[in-house]
mmCIF file of C-alpha atoms and ligand atoms in Angstrom:
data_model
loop_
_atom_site.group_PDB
_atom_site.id
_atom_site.type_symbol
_atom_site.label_atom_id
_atom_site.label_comp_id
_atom_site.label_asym_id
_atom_site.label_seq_id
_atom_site.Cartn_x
_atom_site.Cartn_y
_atom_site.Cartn_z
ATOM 1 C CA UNK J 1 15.246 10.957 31.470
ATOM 2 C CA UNK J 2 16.015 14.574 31.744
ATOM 3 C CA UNK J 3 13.561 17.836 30.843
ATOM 4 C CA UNK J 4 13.056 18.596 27.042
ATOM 5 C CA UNK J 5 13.754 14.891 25.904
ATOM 6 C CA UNK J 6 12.355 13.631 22.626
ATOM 7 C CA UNK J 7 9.354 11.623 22.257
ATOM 8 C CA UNK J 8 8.826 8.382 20.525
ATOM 9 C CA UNK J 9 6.945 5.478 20.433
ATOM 10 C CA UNK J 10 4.664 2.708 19.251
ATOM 11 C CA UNK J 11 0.543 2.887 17.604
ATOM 12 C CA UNK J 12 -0.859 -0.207 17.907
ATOM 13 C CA UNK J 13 -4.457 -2.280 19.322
ATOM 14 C CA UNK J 14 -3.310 -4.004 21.401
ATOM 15 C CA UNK J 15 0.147 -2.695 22.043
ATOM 16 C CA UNK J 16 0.229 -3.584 25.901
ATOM 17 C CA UNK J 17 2.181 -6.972 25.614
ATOM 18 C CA UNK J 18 4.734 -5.058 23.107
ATOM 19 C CA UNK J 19 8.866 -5.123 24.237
ATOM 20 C CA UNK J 20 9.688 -1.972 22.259
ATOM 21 C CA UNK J 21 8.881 0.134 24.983
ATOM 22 C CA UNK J 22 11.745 -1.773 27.593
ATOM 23 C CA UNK J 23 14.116 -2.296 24.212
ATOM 24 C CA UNK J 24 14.187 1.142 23.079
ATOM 25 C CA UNK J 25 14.116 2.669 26.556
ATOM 26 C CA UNK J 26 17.146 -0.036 27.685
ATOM 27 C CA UNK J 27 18.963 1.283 24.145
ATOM 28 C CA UNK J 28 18.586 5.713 25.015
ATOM 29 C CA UNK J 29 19.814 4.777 28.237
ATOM 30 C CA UNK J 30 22.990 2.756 27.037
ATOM 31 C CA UNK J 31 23.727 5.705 24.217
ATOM 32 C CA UNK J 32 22.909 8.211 27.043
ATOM 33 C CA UNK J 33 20.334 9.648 24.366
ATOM 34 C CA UNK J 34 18.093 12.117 26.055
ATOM 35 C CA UNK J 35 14.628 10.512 24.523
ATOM 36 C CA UNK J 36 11.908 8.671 25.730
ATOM 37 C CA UNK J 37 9.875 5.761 23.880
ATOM 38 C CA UNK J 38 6.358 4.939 25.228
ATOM 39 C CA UNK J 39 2.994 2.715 24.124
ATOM 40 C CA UNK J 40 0.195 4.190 22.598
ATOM 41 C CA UNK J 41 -3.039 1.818 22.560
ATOM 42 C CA UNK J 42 -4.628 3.511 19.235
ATOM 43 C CA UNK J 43 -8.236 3.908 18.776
ATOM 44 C CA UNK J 44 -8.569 1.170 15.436
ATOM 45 C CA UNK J 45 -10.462 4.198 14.085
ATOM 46 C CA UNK J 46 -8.322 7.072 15.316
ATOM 47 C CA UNK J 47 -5.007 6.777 13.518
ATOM 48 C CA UNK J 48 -5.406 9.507 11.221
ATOM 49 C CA UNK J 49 -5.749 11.673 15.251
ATOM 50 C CA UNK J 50 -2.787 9.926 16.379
ATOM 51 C CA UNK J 51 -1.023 11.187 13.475
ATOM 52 C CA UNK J 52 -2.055 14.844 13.770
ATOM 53 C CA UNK J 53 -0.857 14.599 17.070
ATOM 54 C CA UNK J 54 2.159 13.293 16.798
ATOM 55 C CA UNK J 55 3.068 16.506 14.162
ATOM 56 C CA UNK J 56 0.965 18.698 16.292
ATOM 57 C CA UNK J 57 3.486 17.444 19.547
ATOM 58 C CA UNK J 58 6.819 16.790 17.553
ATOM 59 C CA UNK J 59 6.786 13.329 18.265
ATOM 60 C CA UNK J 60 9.949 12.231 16.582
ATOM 61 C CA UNK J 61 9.296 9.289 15.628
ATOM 62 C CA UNK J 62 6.751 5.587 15.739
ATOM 63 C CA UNK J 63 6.688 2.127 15.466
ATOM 64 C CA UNK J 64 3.413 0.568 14.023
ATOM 65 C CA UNK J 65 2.051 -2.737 15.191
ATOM 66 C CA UNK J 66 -1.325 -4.527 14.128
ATOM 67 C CA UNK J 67 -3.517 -3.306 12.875
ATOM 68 C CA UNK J 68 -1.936 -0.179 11.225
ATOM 69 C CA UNK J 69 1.116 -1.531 9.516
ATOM 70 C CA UNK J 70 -0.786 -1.056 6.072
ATOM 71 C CA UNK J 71 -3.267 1.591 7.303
ATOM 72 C CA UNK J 72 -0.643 4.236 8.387
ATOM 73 C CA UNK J 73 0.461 4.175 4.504
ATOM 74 C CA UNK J 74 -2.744 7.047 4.167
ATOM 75 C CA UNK J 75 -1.250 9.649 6.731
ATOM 76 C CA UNK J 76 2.463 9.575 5.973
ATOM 77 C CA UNK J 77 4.276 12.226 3.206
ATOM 78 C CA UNK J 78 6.720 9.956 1.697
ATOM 79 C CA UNK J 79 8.115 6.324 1.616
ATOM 80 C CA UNK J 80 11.688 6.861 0.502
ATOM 81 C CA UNK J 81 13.124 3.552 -0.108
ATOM 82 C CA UNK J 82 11.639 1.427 -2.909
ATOM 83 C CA UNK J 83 11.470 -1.856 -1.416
ATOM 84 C CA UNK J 84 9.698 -0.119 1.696
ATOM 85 C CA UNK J 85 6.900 1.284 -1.005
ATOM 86 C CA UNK J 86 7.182 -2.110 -2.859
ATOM 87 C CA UNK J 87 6.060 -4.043 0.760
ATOM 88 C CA UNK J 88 2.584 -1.827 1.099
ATOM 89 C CA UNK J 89 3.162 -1.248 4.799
ATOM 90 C CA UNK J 90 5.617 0.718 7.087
ATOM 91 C CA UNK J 91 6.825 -0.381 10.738
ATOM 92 C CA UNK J 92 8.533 3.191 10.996
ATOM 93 C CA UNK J 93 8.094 6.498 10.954
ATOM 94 C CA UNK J 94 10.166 9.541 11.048
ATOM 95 C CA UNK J 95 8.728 13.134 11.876
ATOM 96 C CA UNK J 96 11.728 15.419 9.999
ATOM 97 C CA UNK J 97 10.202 18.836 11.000
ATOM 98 C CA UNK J 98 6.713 17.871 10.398
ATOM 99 C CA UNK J 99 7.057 16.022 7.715
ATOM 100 C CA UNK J 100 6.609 12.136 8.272
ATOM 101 C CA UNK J 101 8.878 9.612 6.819
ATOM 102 C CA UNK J 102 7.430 5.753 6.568
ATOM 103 C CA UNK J 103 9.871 2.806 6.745
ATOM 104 C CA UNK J 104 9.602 -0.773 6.968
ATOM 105 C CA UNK J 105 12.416 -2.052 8.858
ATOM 106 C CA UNK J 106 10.984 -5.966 8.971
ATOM 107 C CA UNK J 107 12.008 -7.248 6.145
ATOM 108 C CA UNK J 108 15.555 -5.883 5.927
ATOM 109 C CA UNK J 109 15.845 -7.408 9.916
ATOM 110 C CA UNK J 110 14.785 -10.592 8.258
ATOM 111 C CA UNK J 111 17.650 -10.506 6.072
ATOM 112 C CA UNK J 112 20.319 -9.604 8.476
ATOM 113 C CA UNK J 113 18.999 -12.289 10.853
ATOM 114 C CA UNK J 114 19.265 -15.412 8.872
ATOM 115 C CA UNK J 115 22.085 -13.920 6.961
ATOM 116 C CA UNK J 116 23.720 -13.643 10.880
ATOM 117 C CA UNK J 117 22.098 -16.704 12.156
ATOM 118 C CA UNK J 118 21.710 -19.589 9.239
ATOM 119 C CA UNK J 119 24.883 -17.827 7.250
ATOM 120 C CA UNK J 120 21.730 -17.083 4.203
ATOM 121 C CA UNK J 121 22.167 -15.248 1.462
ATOM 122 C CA UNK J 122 18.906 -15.019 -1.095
ATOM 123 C CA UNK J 123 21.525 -13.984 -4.378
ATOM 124 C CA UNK J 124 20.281 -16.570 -6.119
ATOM 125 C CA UNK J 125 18.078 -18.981 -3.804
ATOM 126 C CA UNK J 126 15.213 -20.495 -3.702
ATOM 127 C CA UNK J 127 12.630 -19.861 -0.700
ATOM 128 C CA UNK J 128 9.492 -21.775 0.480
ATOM 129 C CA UNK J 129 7.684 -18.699 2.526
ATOM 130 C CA UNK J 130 4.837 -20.181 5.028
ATOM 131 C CA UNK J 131 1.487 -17.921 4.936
ATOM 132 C CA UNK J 132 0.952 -15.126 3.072
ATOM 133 C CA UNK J 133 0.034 -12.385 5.154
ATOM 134 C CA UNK J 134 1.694 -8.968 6.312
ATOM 135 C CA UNK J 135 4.660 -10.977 7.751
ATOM 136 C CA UNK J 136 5.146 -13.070 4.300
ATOM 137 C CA UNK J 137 4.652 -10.091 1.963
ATOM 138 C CA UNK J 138 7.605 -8.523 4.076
ATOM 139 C CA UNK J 139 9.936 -11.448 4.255
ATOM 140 C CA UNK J 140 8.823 -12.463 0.222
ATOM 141 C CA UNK J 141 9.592 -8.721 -1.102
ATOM 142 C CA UNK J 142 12.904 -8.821 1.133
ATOM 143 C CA UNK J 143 13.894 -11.761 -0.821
ATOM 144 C CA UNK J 144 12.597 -10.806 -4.171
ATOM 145 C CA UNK J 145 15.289 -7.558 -3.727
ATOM 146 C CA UNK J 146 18.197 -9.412 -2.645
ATOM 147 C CA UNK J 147 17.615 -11.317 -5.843
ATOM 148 C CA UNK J 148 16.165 -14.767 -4.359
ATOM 149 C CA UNK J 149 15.787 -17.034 -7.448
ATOM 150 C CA UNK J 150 12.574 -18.700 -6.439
ATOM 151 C CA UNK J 151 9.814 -17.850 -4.661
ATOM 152 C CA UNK J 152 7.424 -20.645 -3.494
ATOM 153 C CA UNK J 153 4.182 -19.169 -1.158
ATOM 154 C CA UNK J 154 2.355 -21.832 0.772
ATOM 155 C CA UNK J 155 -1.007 -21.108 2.532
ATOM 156 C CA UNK J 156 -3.884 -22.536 4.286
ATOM 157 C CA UNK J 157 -5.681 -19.889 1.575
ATOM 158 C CA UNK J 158 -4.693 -20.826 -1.671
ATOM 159 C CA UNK J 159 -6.457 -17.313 -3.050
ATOM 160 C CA UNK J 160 -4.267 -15.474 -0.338
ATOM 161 C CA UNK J 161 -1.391 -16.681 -1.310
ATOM 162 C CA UNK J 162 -2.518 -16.312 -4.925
ATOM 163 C CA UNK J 163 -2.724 -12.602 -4.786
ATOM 164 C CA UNK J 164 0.232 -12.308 -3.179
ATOM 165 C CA UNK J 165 2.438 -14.035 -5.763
ATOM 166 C CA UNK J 166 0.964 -12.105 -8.787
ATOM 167 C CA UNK J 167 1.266 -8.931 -6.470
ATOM 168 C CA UNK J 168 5.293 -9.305 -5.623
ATOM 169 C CA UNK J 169 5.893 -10.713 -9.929
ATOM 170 C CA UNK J 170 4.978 -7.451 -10.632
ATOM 171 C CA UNK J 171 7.044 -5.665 -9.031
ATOM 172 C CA UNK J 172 9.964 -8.574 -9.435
ATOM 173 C CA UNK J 173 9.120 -9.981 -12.889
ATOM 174 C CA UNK J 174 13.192 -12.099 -12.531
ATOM 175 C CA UNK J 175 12.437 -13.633 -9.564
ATOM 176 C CA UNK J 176 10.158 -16.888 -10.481
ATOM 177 C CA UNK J 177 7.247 -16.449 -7.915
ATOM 178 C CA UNK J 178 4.474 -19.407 -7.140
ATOM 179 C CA UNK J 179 1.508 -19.740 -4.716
ATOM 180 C CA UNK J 180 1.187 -23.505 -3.780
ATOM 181 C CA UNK J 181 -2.172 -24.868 -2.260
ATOM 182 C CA UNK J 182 -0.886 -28.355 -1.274
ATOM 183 C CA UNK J 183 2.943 -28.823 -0.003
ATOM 184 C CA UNK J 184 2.647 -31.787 -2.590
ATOM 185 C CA UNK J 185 3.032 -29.376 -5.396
ATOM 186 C CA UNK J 186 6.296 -28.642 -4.321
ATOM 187 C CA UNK J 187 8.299 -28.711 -7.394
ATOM 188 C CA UNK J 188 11.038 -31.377 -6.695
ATOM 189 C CA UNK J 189 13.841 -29.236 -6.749
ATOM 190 C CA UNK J 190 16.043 -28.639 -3.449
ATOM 191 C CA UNK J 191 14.931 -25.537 -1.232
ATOM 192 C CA UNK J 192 17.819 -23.817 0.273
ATOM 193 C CA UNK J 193 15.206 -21.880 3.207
ATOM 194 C CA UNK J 194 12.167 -22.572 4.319
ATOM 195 C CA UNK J 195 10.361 -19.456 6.545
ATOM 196 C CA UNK J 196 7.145 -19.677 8.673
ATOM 197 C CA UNK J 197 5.415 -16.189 8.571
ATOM 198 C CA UNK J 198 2.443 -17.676 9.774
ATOM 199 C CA UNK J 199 1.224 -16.821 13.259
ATOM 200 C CA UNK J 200 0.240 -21.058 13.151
ATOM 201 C CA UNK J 201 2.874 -22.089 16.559
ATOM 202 C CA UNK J 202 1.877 -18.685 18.144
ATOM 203 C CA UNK J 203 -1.005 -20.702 20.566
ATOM 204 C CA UNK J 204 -0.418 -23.574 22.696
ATOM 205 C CA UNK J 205 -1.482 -26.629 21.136
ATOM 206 C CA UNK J 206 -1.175 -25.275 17.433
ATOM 207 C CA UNK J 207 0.607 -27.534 15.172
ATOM 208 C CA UNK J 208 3.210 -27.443 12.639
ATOM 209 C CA UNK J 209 1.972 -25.669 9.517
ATOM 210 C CA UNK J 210 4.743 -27.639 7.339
ATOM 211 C CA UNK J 211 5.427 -31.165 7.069
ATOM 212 C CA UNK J 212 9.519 -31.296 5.755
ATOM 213 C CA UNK J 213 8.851 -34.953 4.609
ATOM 214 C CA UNK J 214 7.439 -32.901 1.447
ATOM 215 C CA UNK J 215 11.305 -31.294 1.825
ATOM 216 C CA UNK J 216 14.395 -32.957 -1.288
ATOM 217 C CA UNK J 217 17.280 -32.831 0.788
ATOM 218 C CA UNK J 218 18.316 -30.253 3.906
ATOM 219 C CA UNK J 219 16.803 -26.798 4.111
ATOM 220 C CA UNK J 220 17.671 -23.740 5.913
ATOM 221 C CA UNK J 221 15.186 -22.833 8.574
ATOM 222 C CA UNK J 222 13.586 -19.710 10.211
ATOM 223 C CA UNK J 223 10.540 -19.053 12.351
ATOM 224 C CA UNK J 224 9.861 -15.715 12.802
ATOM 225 C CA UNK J 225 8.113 -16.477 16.019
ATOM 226 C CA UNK J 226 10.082 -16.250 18.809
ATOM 227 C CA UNK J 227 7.717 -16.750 21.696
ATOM 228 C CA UNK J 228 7.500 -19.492 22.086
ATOM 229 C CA UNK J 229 10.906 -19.992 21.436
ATOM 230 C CA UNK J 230 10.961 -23.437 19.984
ATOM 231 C CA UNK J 231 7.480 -24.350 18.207
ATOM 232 C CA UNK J 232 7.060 -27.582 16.723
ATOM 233 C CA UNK J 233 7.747 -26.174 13.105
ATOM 234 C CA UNK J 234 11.150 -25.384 14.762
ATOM 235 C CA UNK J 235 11.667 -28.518 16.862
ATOM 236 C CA UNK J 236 10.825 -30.820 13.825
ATOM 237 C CA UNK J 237 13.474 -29.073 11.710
ATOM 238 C CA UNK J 238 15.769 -29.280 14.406
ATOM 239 C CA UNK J 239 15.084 -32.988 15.225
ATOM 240 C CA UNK J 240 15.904 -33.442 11.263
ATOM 241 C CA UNK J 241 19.184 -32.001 11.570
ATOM 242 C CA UNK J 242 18.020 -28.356 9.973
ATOM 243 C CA UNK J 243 19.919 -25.304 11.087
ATOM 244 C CA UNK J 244 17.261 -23.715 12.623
ATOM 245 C CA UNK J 245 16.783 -19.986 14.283
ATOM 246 C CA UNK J 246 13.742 -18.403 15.577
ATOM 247 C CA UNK J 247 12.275 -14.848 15.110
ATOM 248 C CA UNK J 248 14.225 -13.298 18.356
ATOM 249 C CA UNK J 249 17.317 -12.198 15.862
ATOM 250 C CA UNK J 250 14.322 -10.574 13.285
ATOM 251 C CA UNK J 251 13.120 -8.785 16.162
ATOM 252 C CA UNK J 252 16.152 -7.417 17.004
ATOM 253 C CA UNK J 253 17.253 -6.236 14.006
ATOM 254 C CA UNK J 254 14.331 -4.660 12.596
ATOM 255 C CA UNK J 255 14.145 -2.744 15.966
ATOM 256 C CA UNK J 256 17.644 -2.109 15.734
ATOM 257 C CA UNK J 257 16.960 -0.511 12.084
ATOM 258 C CA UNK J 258 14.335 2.078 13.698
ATOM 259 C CA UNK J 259 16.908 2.937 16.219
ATOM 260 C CA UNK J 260 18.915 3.838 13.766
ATOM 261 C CA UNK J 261 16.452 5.775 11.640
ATOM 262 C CA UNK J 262 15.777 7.966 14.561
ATOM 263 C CA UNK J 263 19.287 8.886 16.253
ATOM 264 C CA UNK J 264 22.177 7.921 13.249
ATOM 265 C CA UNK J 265 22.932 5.556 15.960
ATOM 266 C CA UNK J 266 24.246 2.204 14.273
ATOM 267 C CA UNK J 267 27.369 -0.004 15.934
ATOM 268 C CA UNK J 268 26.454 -2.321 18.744
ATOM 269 C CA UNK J 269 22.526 -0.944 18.956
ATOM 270 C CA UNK J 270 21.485 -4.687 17.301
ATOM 271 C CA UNK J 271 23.941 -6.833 19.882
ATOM 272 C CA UNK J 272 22.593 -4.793 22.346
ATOM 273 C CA UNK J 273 18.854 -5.051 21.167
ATOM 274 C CA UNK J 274 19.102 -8.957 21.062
ATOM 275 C CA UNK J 275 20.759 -9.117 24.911
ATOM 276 C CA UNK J 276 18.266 -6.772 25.786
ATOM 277 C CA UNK J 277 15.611 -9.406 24.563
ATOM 278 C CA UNK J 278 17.042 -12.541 25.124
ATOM 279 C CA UNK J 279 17.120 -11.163 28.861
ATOM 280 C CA UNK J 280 13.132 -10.444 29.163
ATOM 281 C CA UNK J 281 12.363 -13.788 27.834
ATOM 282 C CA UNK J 282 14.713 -15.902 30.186
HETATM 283 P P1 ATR T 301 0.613 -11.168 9.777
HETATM 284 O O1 ATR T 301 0.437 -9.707 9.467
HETATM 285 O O2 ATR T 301 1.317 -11.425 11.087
HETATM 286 O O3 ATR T 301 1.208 -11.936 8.640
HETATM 287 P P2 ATR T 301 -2.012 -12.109 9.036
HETATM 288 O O4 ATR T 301 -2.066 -11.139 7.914
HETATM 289 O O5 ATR T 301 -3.220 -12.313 9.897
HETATM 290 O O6 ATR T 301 -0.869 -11.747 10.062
HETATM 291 O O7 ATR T 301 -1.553 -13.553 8.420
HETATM 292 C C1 ATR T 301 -1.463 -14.714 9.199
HETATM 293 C C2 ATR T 301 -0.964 -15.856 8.324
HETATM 294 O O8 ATR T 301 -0.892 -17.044 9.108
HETATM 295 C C3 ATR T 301 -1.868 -16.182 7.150
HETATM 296 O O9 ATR T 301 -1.078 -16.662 6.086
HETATM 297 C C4 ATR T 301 -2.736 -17.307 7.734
HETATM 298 O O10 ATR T 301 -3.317 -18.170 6.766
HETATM 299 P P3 ATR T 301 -4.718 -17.765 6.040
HETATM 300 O O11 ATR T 301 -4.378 -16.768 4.987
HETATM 301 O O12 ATR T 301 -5.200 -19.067 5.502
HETATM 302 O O13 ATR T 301 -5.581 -17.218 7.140
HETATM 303 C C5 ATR T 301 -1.699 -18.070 8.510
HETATM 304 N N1 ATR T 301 -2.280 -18.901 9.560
HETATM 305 C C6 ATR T 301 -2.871 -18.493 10.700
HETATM 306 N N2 ATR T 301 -3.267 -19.544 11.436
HETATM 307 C C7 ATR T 301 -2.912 -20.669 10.742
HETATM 308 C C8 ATR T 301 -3.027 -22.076 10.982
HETATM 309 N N3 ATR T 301 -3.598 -22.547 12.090
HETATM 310 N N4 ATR T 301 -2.521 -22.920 10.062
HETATM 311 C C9 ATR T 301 -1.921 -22.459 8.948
HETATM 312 N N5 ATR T 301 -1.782 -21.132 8.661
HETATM 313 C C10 ATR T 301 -2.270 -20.255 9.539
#
């Protein structure tokens, strides 16, 4: 790092145990890009402070982690992309002379992960989504825009997963979307992918949150948890013969996305993001 280099980095509580810090610091020096990327443990009341500062310094640009991924939408100037403003939260931000960009790079890096990993491509599929959280609206709304057919949102909370579906039909009235409260209500009809976006496989001990003997036929599969890097969601599937891939390629890409956003910077950063991080978690 030389004198004069340009700031980024990550707002997030807790934002300790985060790998964007090493990834995007391993990817300026690679690009010999004169930048440096560093965490920023957020007050959960003081992101409106961290975002003065970050005009107020010329911090070029931030990742958001929990909590703020929906939060931050209050201090930014402008979401340009639709599905970004479609997803209700941003993992990105760009500061273009003071003015602050939001982006949400996840749910594009889900798509170019399972397109790169399970060979998927939503034009005219139909998806069972696990959970319906931040992580599900992203990977649902990412579908719903590359024109999945079907839609199918199964969580613990029914209501959850409720408001979700009626949220993402309005904004994709073609795309037939469902919340389902019991995996037996299923409609029998084959499923070409079937994503966990719940943090359920996250703890030791925590069990699938999908039994595939509801499954007709062979499904596609993707967790986007990646550490562990087998949970028993994943090791069932792959027991059953499932192509299977974890959330290390997501990770990657969406990262790989920002990277992009902030220095033009495109061929090799996401084959260099995903060596970076298959080498910290060896
Ligand atoms: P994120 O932003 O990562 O999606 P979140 O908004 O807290 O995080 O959502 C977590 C998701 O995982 C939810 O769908 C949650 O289900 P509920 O809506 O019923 O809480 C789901 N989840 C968490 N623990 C779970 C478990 N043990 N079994 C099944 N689903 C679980």
């Amino acid at each position: 790092m030389k004198e004069n280099c340009d700031v980024y980095g990550i707002f997030g509580n807790p934002v300790a145990h985060s790998l964007s810090p090493h990834l995007h610091n391993t990817l300026f020096g690679a690009f010999g890009i004169n930048a440096v990327y560093a965490a920023f443990p957020v007050g959960r009341r003081s992101l409106g402070m961290a975002f003065e500062g970050m005009r107020a310094l010329g911090i070029r640009g931030v990742n958001l982690t929990i909590p703020f991924k929906e939060e931050a939408l209050n201090f930014i100037d402008e979401i340009p992309e639709d599905l970004d403003r479609c997803v209700g939260a941003i993992n990105t931000v760009v500061n273009r002379e003071g003015r602050l960009f939001g982006y949400n790079t996840d749910g594009r890096g889900f798509l170019t992960a399972a397109r790169e990993e399970l060979g998927f491509n939503p034009e005219g599929k139909k998806v069972l989504v696990l959970g319906a959280g931040g992580a599900a609206r992203g990977v649902g709304s990412a579908l719903a825009i590359a024109h999945a057919e079907a839609l199918w949102f199964y969580n613990r909370t029914l209501s959850r997963a409720g408001g979700l579906a009626d949220y993402l039909t309005g904004y994709f009235p073609e795309t037939q979307i469902k919340a389902l409260g019991s995996p037996e209500n299923l409609p029998a009809q084959k499923i070409d992918l079937v994503v966990n976006a719940t943090s359920c496989g996250m703890r030791a001990g925590d069990p699938s949150p999908f039994d595939f003997r509801f499954l007709e036929g062979k499904a596609a599969v993707y967790d986007l948890i990646y550490s562990p890097a087998e949970t028993i969601f994943l090791k069932d599937a792959r027991r059953l013969g499932f192509p299977v891939a974890n959330g290390l390629g997501m990770l990657a890409a969406q990262a790989a996305l920002s990277f992009e956003l902030w220095t033009g910077r495109h061929d090799g950063v996401r084959e260099k993001m995903l060596e970076t991080l298959k080498a910290c978690s060896r």
